[in-house]
Short mmCIF file of C-alpha atoms in Angstrom, two decimals:
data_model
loop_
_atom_site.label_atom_id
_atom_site.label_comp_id
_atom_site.label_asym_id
_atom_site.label_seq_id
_atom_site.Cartn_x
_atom_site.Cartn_y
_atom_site.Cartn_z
CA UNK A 1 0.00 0.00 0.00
CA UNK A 2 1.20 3.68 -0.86
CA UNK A 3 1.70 6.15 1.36
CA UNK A 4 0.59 9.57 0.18
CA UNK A 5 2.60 11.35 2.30
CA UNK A 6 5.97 9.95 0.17
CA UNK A 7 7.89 12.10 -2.42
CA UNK A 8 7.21 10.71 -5.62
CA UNK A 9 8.97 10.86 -8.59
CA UNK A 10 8.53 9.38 -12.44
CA UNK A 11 9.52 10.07 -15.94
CA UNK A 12 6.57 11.42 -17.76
CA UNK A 13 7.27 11.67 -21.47
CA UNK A 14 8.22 8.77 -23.79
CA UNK A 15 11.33 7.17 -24.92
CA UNK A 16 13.02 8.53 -27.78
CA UNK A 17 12.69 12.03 -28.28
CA UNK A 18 14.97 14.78 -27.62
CA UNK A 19 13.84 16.01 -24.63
CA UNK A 20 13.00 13.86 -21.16
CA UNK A 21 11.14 15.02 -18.29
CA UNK A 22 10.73 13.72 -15.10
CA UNK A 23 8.14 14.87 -12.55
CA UNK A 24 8.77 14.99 -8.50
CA UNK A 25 6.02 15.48 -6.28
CA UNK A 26 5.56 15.60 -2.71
CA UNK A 27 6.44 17.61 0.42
CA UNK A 28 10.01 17.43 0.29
CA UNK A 29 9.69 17.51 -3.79
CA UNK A 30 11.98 21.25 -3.60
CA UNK A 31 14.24 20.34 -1.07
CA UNK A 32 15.06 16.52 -2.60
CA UNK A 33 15.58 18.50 -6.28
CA UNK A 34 17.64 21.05 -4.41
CA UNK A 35 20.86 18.40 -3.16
CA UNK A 36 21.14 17.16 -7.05
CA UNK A 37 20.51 20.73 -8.68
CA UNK A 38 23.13 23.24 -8.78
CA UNK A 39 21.63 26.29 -10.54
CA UNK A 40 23.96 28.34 -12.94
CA UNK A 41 25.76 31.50 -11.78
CA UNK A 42 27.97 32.54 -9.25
CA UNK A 43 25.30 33.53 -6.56
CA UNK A 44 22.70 30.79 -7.78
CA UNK A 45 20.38 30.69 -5.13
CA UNK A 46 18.69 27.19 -4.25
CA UNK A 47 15.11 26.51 -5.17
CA UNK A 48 13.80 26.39 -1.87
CA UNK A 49 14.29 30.49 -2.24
CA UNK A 50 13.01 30.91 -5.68
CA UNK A 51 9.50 32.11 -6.64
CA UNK A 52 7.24 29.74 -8.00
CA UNK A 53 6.36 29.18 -11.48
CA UNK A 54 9.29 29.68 -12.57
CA UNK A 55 12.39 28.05 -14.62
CA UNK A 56 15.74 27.76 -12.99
CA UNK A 57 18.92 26.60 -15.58
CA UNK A 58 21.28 24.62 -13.73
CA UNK A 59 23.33 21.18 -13.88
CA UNK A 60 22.13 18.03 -12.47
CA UNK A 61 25.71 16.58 -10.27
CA UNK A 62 25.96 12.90 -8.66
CA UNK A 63 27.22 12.26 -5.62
CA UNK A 64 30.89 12.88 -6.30
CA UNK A 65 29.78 16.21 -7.74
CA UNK A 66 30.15 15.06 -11.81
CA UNK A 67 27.98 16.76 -14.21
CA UNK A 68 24.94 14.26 -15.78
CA UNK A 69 23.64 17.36 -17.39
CA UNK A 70 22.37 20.57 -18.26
CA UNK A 71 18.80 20.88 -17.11
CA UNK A 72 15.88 23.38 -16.59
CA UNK A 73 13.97 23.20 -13.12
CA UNK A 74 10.31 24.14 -13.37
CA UNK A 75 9.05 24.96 -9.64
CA UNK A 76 5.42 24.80 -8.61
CA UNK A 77 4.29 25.06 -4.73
CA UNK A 78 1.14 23.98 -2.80
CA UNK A 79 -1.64 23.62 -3.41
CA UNK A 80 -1.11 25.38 -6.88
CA UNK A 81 0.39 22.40 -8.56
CA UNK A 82 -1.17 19.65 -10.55
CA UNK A 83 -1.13 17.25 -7.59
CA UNK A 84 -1.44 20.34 -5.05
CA UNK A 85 1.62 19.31 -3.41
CA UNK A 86 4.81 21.07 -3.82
CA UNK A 87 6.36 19.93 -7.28
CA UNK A 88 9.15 20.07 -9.48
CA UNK A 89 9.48 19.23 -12.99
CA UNK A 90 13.22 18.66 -14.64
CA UNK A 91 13.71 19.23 -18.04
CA UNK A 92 17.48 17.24 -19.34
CA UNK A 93 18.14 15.52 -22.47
CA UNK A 94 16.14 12.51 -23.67
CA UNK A 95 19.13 9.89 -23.20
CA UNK A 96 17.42 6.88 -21.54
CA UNK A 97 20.58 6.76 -19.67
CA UNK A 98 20.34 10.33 -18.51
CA UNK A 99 17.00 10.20 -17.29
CA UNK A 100 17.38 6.85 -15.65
CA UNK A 101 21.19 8.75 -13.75
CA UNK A 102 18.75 11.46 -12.34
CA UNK A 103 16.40 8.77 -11.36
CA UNK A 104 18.31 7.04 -9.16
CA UNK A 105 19.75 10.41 -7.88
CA UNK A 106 16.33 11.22 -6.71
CA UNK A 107 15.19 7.72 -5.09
CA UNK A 108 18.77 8.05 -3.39
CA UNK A 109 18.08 11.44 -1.63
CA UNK A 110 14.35 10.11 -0.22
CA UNK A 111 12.05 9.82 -3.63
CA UNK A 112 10.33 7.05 -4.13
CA UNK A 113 9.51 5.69 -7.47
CA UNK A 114 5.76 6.74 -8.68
CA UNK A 115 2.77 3.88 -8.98
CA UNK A 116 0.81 4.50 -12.42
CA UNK A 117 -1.20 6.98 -12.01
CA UNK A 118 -0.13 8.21 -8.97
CA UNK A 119 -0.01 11.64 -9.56
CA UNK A 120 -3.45 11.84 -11.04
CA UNK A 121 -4.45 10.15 -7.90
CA UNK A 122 -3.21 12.47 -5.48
CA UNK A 123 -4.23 15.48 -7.71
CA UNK A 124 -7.83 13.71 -7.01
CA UNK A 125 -7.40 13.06 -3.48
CA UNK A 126 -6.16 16.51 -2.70
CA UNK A 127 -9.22 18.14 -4.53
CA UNK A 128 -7.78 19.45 -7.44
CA UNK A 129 -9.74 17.52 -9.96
CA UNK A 130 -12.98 15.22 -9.49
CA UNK A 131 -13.08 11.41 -10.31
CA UNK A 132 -14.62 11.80 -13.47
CA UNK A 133 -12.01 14.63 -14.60
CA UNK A 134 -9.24 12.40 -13.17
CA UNK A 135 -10.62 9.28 -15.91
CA UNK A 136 -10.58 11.99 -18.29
CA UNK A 137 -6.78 13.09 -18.25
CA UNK A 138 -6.15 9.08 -19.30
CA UNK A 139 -9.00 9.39 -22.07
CA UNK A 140 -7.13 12.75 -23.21
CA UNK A 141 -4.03 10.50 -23.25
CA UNK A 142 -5.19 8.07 -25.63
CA UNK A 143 -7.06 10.03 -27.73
CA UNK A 144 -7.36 9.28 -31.43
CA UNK A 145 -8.88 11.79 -33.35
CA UNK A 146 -10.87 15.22 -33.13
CA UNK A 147 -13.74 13.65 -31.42
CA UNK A 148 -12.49 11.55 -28.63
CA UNK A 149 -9.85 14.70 -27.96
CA UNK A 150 -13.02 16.84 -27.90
CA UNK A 151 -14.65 14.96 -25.43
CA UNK A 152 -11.90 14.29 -23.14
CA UNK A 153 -10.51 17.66 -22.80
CA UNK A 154 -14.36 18.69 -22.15
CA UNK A 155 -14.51 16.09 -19.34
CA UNK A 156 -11.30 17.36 -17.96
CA UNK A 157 -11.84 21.36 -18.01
CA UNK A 158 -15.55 19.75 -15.68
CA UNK A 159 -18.13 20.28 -18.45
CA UNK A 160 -19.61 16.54 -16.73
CA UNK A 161 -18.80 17.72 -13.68
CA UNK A 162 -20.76 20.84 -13.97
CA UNK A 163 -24.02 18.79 -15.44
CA UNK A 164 -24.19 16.54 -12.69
CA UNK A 165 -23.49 19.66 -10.30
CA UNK A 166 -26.32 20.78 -11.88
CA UNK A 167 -28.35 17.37 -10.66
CA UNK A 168 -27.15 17.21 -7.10
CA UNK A 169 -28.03 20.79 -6.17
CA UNK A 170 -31.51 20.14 -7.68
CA UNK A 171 -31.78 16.91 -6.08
CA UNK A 172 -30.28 18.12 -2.62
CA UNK A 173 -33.66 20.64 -2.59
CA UNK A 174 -35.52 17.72 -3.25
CA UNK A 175 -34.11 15.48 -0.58
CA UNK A 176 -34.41 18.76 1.86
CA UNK A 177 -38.22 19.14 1.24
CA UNK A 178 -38.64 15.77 1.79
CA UNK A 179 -36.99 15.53 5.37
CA UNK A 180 -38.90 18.49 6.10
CA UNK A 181 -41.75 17.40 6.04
CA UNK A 182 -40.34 14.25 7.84
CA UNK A 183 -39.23 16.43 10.56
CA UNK A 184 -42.39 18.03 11.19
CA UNK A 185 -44.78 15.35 9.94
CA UNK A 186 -47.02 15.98 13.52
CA UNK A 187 -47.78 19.49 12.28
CA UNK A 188 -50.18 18.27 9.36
CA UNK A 189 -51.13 22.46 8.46
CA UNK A 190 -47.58 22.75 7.50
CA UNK A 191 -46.59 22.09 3.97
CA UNK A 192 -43.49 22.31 2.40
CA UNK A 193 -44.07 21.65 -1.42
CA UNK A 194 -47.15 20.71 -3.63
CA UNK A 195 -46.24 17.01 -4.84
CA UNK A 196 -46.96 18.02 -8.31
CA UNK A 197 -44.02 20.61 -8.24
CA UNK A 198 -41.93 18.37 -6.96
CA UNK A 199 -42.81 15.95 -9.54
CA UNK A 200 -42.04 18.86 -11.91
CA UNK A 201 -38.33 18.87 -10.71
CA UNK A 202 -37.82 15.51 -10.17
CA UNK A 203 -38.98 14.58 -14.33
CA UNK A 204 -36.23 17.81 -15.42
CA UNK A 205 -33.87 15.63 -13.06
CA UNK A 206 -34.67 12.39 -15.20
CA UNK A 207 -34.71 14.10 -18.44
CA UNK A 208 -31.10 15.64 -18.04
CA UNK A 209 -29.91 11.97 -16.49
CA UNK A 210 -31.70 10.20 -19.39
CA UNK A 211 -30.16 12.42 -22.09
CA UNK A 212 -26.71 11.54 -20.45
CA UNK A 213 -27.32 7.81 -19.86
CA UNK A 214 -28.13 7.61 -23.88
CA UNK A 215 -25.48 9.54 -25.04
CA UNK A 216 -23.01 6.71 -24.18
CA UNK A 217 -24.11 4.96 -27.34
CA UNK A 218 -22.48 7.89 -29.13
CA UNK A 219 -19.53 8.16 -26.63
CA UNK A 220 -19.05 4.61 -26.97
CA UNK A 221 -18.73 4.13 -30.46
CA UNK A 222 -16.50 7.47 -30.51
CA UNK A 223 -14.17 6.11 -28.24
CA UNK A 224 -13.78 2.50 -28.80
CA UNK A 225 -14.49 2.85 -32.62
CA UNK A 226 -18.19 1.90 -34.15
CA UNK A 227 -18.49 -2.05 -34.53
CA UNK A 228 -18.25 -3.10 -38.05
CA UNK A 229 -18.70 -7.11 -38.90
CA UNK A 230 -17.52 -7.98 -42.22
CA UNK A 231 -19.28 -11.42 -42.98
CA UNK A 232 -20.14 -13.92 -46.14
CA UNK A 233 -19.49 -16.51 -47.90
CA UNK A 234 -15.77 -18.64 -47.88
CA UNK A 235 -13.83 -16.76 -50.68
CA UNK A 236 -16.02 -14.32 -50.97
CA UNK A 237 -13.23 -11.60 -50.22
CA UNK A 238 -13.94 -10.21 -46.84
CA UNK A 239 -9.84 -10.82 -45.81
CA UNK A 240 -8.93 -9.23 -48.82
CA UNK A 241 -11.20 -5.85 -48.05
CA UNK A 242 -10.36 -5.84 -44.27
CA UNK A 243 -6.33 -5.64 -45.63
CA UNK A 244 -7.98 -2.81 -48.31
CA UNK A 245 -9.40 -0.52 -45.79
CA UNK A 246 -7.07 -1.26 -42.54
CA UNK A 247 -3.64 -0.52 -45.53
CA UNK A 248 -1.95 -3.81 -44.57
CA UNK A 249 -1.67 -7.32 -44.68
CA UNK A 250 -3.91 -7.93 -41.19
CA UNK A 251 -5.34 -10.87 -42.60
CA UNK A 252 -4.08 -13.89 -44.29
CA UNK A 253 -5.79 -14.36 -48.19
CA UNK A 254 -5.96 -17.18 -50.00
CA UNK A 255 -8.09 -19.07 -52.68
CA UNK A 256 -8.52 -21.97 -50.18
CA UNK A 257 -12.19 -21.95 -49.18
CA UNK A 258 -11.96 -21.20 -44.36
CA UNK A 259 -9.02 -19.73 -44.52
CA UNK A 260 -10.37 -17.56 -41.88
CA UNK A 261 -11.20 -19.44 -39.01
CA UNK A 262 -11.33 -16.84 -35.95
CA UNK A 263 -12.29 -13.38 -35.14
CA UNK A 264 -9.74 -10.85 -36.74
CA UNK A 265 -10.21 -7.30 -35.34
CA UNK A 266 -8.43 -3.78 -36.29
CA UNK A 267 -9.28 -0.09 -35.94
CA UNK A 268 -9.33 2.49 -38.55
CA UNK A 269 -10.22 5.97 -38.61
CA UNK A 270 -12.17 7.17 -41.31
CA UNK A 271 -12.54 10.90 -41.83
CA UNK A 272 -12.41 11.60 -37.93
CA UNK A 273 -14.86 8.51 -37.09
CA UNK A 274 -12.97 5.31 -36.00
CA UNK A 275 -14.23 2.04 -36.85
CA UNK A 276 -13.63 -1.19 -35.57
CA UNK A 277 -13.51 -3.71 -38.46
CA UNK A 278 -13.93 -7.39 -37.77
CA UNK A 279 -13.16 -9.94 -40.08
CA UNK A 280 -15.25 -13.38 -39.65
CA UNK A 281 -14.94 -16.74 -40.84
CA UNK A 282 -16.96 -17.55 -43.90
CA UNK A 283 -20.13 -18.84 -43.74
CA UNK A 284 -20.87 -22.35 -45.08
CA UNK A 285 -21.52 -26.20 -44.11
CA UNK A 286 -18.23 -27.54 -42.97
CA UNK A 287 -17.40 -30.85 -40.69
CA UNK A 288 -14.64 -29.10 -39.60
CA UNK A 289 -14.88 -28.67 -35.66
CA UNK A 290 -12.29 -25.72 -35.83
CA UNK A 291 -13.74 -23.88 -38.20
CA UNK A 292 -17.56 -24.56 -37.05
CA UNK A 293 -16.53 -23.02 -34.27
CA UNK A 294 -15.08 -19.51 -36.16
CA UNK A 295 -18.89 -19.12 -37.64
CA UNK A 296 -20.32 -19.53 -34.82
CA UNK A 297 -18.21 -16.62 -33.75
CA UNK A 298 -18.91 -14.34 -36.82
CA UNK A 299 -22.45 -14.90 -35.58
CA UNK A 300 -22.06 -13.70 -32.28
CA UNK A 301 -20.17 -10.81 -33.65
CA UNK A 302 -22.86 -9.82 -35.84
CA UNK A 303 -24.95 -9.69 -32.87
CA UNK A 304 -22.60 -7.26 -31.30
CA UNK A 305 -21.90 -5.25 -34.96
CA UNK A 306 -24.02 -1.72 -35.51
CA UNK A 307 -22.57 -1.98 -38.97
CA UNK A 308 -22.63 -4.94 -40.69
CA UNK A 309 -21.21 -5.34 -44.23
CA UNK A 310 -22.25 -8.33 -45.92
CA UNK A 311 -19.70 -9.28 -48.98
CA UNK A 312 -21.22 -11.23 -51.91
CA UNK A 313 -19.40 -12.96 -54.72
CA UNK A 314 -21.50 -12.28 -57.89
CA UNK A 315 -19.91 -14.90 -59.63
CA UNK A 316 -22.06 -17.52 -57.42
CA UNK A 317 -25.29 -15.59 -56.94
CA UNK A 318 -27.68 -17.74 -57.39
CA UNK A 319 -26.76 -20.39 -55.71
CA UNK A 320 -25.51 -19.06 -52.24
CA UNK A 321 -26.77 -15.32 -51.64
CA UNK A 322 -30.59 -16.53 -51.36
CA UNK A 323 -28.87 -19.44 -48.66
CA UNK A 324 -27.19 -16.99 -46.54
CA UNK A 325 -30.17 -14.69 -46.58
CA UNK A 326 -31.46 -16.83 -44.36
CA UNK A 327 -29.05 -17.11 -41.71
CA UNK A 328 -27.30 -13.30 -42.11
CA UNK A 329 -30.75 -11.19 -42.79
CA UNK A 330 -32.54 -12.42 -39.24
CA UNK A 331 -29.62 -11.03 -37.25
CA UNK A 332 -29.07 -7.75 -38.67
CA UNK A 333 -32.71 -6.00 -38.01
CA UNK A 334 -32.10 -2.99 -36.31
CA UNK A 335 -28.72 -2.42 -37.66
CA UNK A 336 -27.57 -0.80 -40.62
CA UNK A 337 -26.62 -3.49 -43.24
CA UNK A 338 -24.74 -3.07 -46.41
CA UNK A 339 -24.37 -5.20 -49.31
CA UNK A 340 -20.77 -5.20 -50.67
CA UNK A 341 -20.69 -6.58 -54.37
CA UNK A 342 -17.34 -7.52 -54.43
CA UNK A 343 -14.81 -8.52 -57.93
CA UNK A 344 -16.18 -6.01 -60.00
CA UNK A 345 -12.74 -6.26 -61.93
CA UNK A 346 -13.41 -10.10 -63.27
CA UNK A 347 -17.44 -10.23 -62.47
CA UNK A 348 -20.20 -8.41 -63.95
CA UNK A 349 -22.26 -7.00 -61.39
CA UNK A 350 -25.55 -7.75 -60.24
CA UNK A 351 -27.53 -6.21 -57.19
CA UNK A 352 -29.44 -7.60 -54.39
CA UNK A 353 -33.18 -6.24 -54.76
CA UNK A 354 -34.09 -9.54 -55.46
CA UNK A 355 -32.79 -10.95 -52.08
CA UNK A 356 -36.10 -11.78 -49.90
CA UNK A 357 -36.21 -10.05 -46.93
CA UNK A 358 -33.80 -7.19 -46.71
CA UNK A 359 -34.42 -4.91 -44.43
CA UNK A 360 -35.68 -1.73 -45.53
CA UNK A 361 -32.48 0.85 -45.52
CA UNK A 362 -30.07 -1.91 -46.92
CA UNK A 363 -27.20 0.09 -49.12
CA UNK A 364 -25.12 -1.76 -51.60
CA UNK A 365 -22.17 -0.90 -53.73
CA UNK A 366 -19.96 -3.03 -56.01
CA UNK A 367 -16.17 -2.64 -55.22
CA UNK A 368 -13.36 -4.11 -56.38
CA UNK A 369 -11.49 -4.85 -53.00
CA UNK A 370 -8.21 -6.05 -54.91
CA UNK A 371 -8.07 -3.58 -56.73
CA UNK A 372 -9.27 -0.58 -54.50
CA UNK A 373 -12.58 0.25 -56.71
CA UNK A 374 -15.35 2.08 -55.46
CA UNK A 375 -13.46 1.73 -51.73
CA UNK A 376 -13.86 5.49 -51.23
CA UNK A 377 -17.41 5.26 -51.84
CA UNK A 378 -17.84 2.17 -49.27
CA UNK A 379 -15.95 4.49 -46.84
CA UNK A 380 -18.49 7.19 -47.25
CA UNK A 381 -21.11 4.87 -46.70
CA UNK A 382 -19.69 3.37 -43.73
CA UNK A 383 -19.27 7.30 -42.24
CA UNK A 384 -23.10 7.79 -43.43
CA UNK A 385 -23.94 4.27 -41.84
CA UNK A 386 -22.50 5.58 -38.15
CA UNK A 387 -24.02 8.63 -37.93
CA UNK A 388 -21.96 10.22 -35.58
CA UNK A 389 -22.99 13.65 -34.75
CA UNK A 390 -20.50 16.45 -35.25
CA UNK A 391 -19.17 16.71 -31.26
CA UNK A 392 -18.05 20.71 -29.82
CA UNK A 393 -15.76 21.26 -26.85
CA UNK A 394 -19.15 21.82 -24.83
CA UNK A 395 -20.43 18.44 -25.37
CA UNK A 396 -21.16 16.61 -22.83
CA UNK A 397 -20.26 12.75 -23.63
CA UNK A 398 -20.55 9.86 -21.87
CA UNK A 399 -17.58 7.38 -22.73
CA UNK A 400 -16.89 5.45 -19.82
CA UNK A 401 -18.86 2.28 -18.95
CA UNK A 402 -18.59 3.15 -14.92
CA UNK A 403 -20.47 6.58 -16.00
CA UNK A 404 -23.10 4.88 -17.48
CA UNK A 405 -23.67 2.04 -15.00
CA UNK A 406 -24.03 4.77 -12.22
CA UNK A 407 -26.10 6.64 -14.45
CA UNK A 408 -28.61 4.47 -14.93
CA UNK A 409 -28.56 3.29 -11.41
CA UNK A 410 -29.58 7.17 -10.90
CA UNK A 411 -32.08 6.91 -13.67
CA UNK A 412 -34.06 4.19 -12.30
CA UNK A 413 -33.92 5.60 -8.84
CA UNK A 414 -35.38 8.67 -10.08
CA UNK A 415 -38.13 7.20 -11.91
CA UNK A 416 -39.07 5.22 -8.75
CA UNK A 417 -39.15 8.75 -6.66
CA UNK A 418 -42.01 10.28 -9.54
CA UNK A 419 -43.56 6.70 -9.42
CA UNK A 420 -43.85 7.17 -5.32
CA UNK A 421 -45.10 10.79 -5.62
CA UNK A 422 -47.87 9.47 -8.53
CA UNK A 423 -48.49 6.55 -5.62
CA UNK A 424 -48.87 9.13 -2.88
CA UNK A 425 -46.12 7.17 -0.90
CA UNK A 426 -44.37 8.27 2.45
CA UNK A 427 -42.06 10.61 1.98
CA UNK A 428 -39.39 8.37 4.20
CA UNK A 429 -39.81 5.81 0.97
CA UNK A 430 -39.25 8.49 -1.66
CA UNK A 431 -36.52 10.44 0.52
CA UNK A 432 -34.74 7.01 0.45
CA UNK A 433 -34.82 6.68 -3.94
CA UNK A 434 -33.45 10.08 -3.82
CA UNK A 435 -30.56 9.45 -1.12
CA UNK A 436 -29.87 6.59 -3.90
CA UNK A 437 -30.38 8.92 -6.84
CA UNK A 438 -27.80 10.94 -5.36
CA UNK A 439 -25.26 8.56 -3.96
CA UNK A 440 -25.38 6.84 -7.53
CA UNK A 441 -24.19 10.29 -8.90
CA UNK A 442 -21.77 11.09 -6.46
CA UNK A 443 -20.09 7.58 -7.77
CA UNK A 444 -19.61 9.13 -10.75
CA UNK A 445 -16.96 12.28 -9.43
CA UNK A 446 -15.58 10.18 -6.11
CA UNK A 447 -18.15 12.26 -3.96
CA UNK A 448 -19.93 11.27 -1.04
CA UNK A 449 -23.74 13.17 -0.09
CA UNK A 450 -23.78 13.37 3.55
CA UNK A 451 -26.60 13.81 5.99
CA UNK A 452 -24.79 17.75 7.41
CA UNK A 453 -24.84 18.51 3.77
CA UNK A 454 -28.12 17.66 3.14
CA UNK A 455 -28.96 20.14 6.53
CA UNK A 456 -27.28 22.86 5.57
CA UNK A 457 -29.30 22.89 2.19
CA UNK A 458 -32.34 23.15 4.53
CA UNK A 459 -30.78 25.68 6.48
CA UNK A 460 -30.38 27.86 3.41
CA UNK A 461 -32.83 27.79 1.57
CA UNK A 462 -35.26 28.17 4.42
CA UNK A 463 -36.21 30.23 7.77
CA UNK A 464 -38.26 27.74 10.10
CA UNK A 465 -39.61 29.60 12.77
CA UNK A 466 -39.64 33.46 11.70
#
């Protein structure tokens, strides 16, 4: 177990560029920097006197005084830091072997090495950042394209935050009212709120939680990419237009009819919209234990596909398109399906109005995926396909599964509160679905509702007794 009261230190940029930083942390972050740092000039003065925000040039020294090298210091005190402890961030060459010399320097004089995360963590736990905003500096990390770096800088800067801000301070006057009348429940001419207005408030409260909870479909396909099953036929040239639009050999193609025999999965992003293509084993009759089992996956990940593209070989039409039909068409209502015509350079094509059954919606485009016809138009369908909505810095996003599970935890606890004031329940059995409304927010930013805070709301907001 850590113990936040340690001086931490880590390197916090990659290997291989030109420039290395490590990051030092902690209440003894200054002084610890201070007996390795030798600041240039004659009357250098340490950095335990220097102002903070501010960069000190100097020369990192071992323990026999030799030079490791020429560094900048950049000092930042408590709680105005991005941990809120006193921290220092050293600048020196990228050399694996310089940064791993000023390690070890540190560790020496009383650092000790940082967990992952760790700094994020104690930015959280000394209130510089909420839970949610501290999930969002890793989603900023890994972000991929406009979208996901839209959302996660968003989440970090507390545009969530501020929504569900928003929530507790309208639930907190909800929870109030109902304690009220709790409190004084003997003095029946008193009354605190009509039920209907506070069924008013509580349905904005579900509204503004629903809208939340089903943005996470969005989020979801943003930040993981949108689901894409590429299914068909043996041979029919799915491996060959996975390779097409991922730009490399991911799969292995061959004339051999089940090649494919598992699940092959990549990610590419299209225009700003990621997709995550996944390459199934053909469809067909086969004794083959191995590869019965690698259809039965490519069904299961058409069940799990918003996008499925469904690649026919013209050259055997009648025979095998009407067959699949039947076993591809039932599983793909509700999603958007498209009908990929493929070896338009040695087939002449045909389309598939004449398939029975397909869902109303269907696209389909012929394509060449060997030779790269028509793949630009397939792209443009699969962008129109995903409908992603255009996503502004003030979006508010949900990406992250915990979000949503907490979320809908809140939504269902908020429905039972208008269900109970519709009922004419006791207000001790709807205060209780809003303590859970609440606690299943507070989940969400690391917070905790407790019964003084829920007193002082009363307090404020009203003057018993004048």
């Amino acid at each position: 177990m850590t113990d936040n009261n340690d001086t931490i230190c880590a390197i916090a940029t990659g290997r291989g560029g030109a420039i290395g930083i490590i990051r030092v942390s902690g209440e003894d972050a200054i002084g610890i920097t201070d007996r390795i740092f030798t600041p240039a000039g004659i009357n250098g003065a340490p950095l335990a006197e220097r102002k903070p925000y501010t960069i000190t040039y100097g020369q990192i020294t071992d323990g026999n005084n030799r030079p490791v090298d020429d560094v900048l210091v950049s000092l930042f005190r408590a709680p105005h830091s991005y941990t809120g402890e006193d921290s220092v961030e050293i600048s020196c060459h990228g050399s694996a072997y310089i940064l791993q010399q000023v390690m070890q320097l540190l560790t020496d004089n009383g650092c000790r090495t940082a967990e992952p995360g760790e700094f994020t963590r104690r930015a959280f736990l000394n209130g510089k950042m909420d839970l949610s905003q501290a999930e969002a500096v890793a989603d900023l990390i890994a972000s991929s394209s406009a979208a996901t770096h839209r959302i996660a800088i968003n989440q970090m800067r507390g545009g969530f935050s501020s929504k569900l801000a928003e929530l507790r301070d309208k639930l907190l006057r909800l929870t109030s009212l109902m304690e009220l009348e709790l409190d004084f429940s003997d003095h029946e001419e008193l009354e605190f709120a009509d039920r209907t207005e506070l069924d008013s408030t509580a349905a904005q409260i579900e509204t503004t939680i629903s809208r939340l909870a089903s943005s996470f479909s969005v989020g979801n396909a943003i930040k993981n990419g949108v689901p894409v099953a590429i299914v068909g036929e043996t041979n029919a040239g799915k491996s060959t237009l996975l390779n097409a639009l991922v730009g490399e050999e991911r799969a292995i193609v061959s004339d051999i009819h089940g090649t494919t025999r598992d699940v092959i999965e990549d990610t590419v992003n299209i225009d700003g919209t990621t997709f995550r293509f996944i390459d199934t084993a053909g469809i067909r009759d086969t004794s083959d234990t191995i590869e019965r089992l690698g259809i039965d996956r490519t069904y299961q990940k058409i069940n799990q596909a918003e996008i499925v593209l469904w690649i026919i070989d013209p050259t055997d039409l009648a025979s095998k398109t009407d067959e699949l039909a039947q076993r591809i068409l039932p599983l793909c209502k509700g999603k958007q399906l498209i009908m990929v015509y493929n070896k338009a350079d040695i087939a002449e094509q045909k389309h598939g109005a004449d398939i029975a059954a397909t869902p109303e919606g269907t696209r389909s485009i012929s394509i060449s995926a060997k030779q790269g016809t028509n793949l630009d138009k397939l792209k443009q369908m699969l962008i129109d396909a995903a409908g992603i909505p255009e996503i502004s810095s003030a979006d508010v996003v949900v990406t992250n599964i915990r979000h949503y599970e907490a979320l809908t935890r809140a939504l269902e606890a908020i429905r039972r509160v208008r269900q109970g004031l519709t009922d004419g329940l006791p207000s001790d059995l709807v205060a209780q679905d809003l303590r859970d409304c609440l606690h299943s927010l507070a989940e969400i930013v690391g917070g905790e509702i407790t019964t003084e805070e829920t007193l002082q709301n009363i307090f404020k907001h009203f003057c018993i007794g004048k």
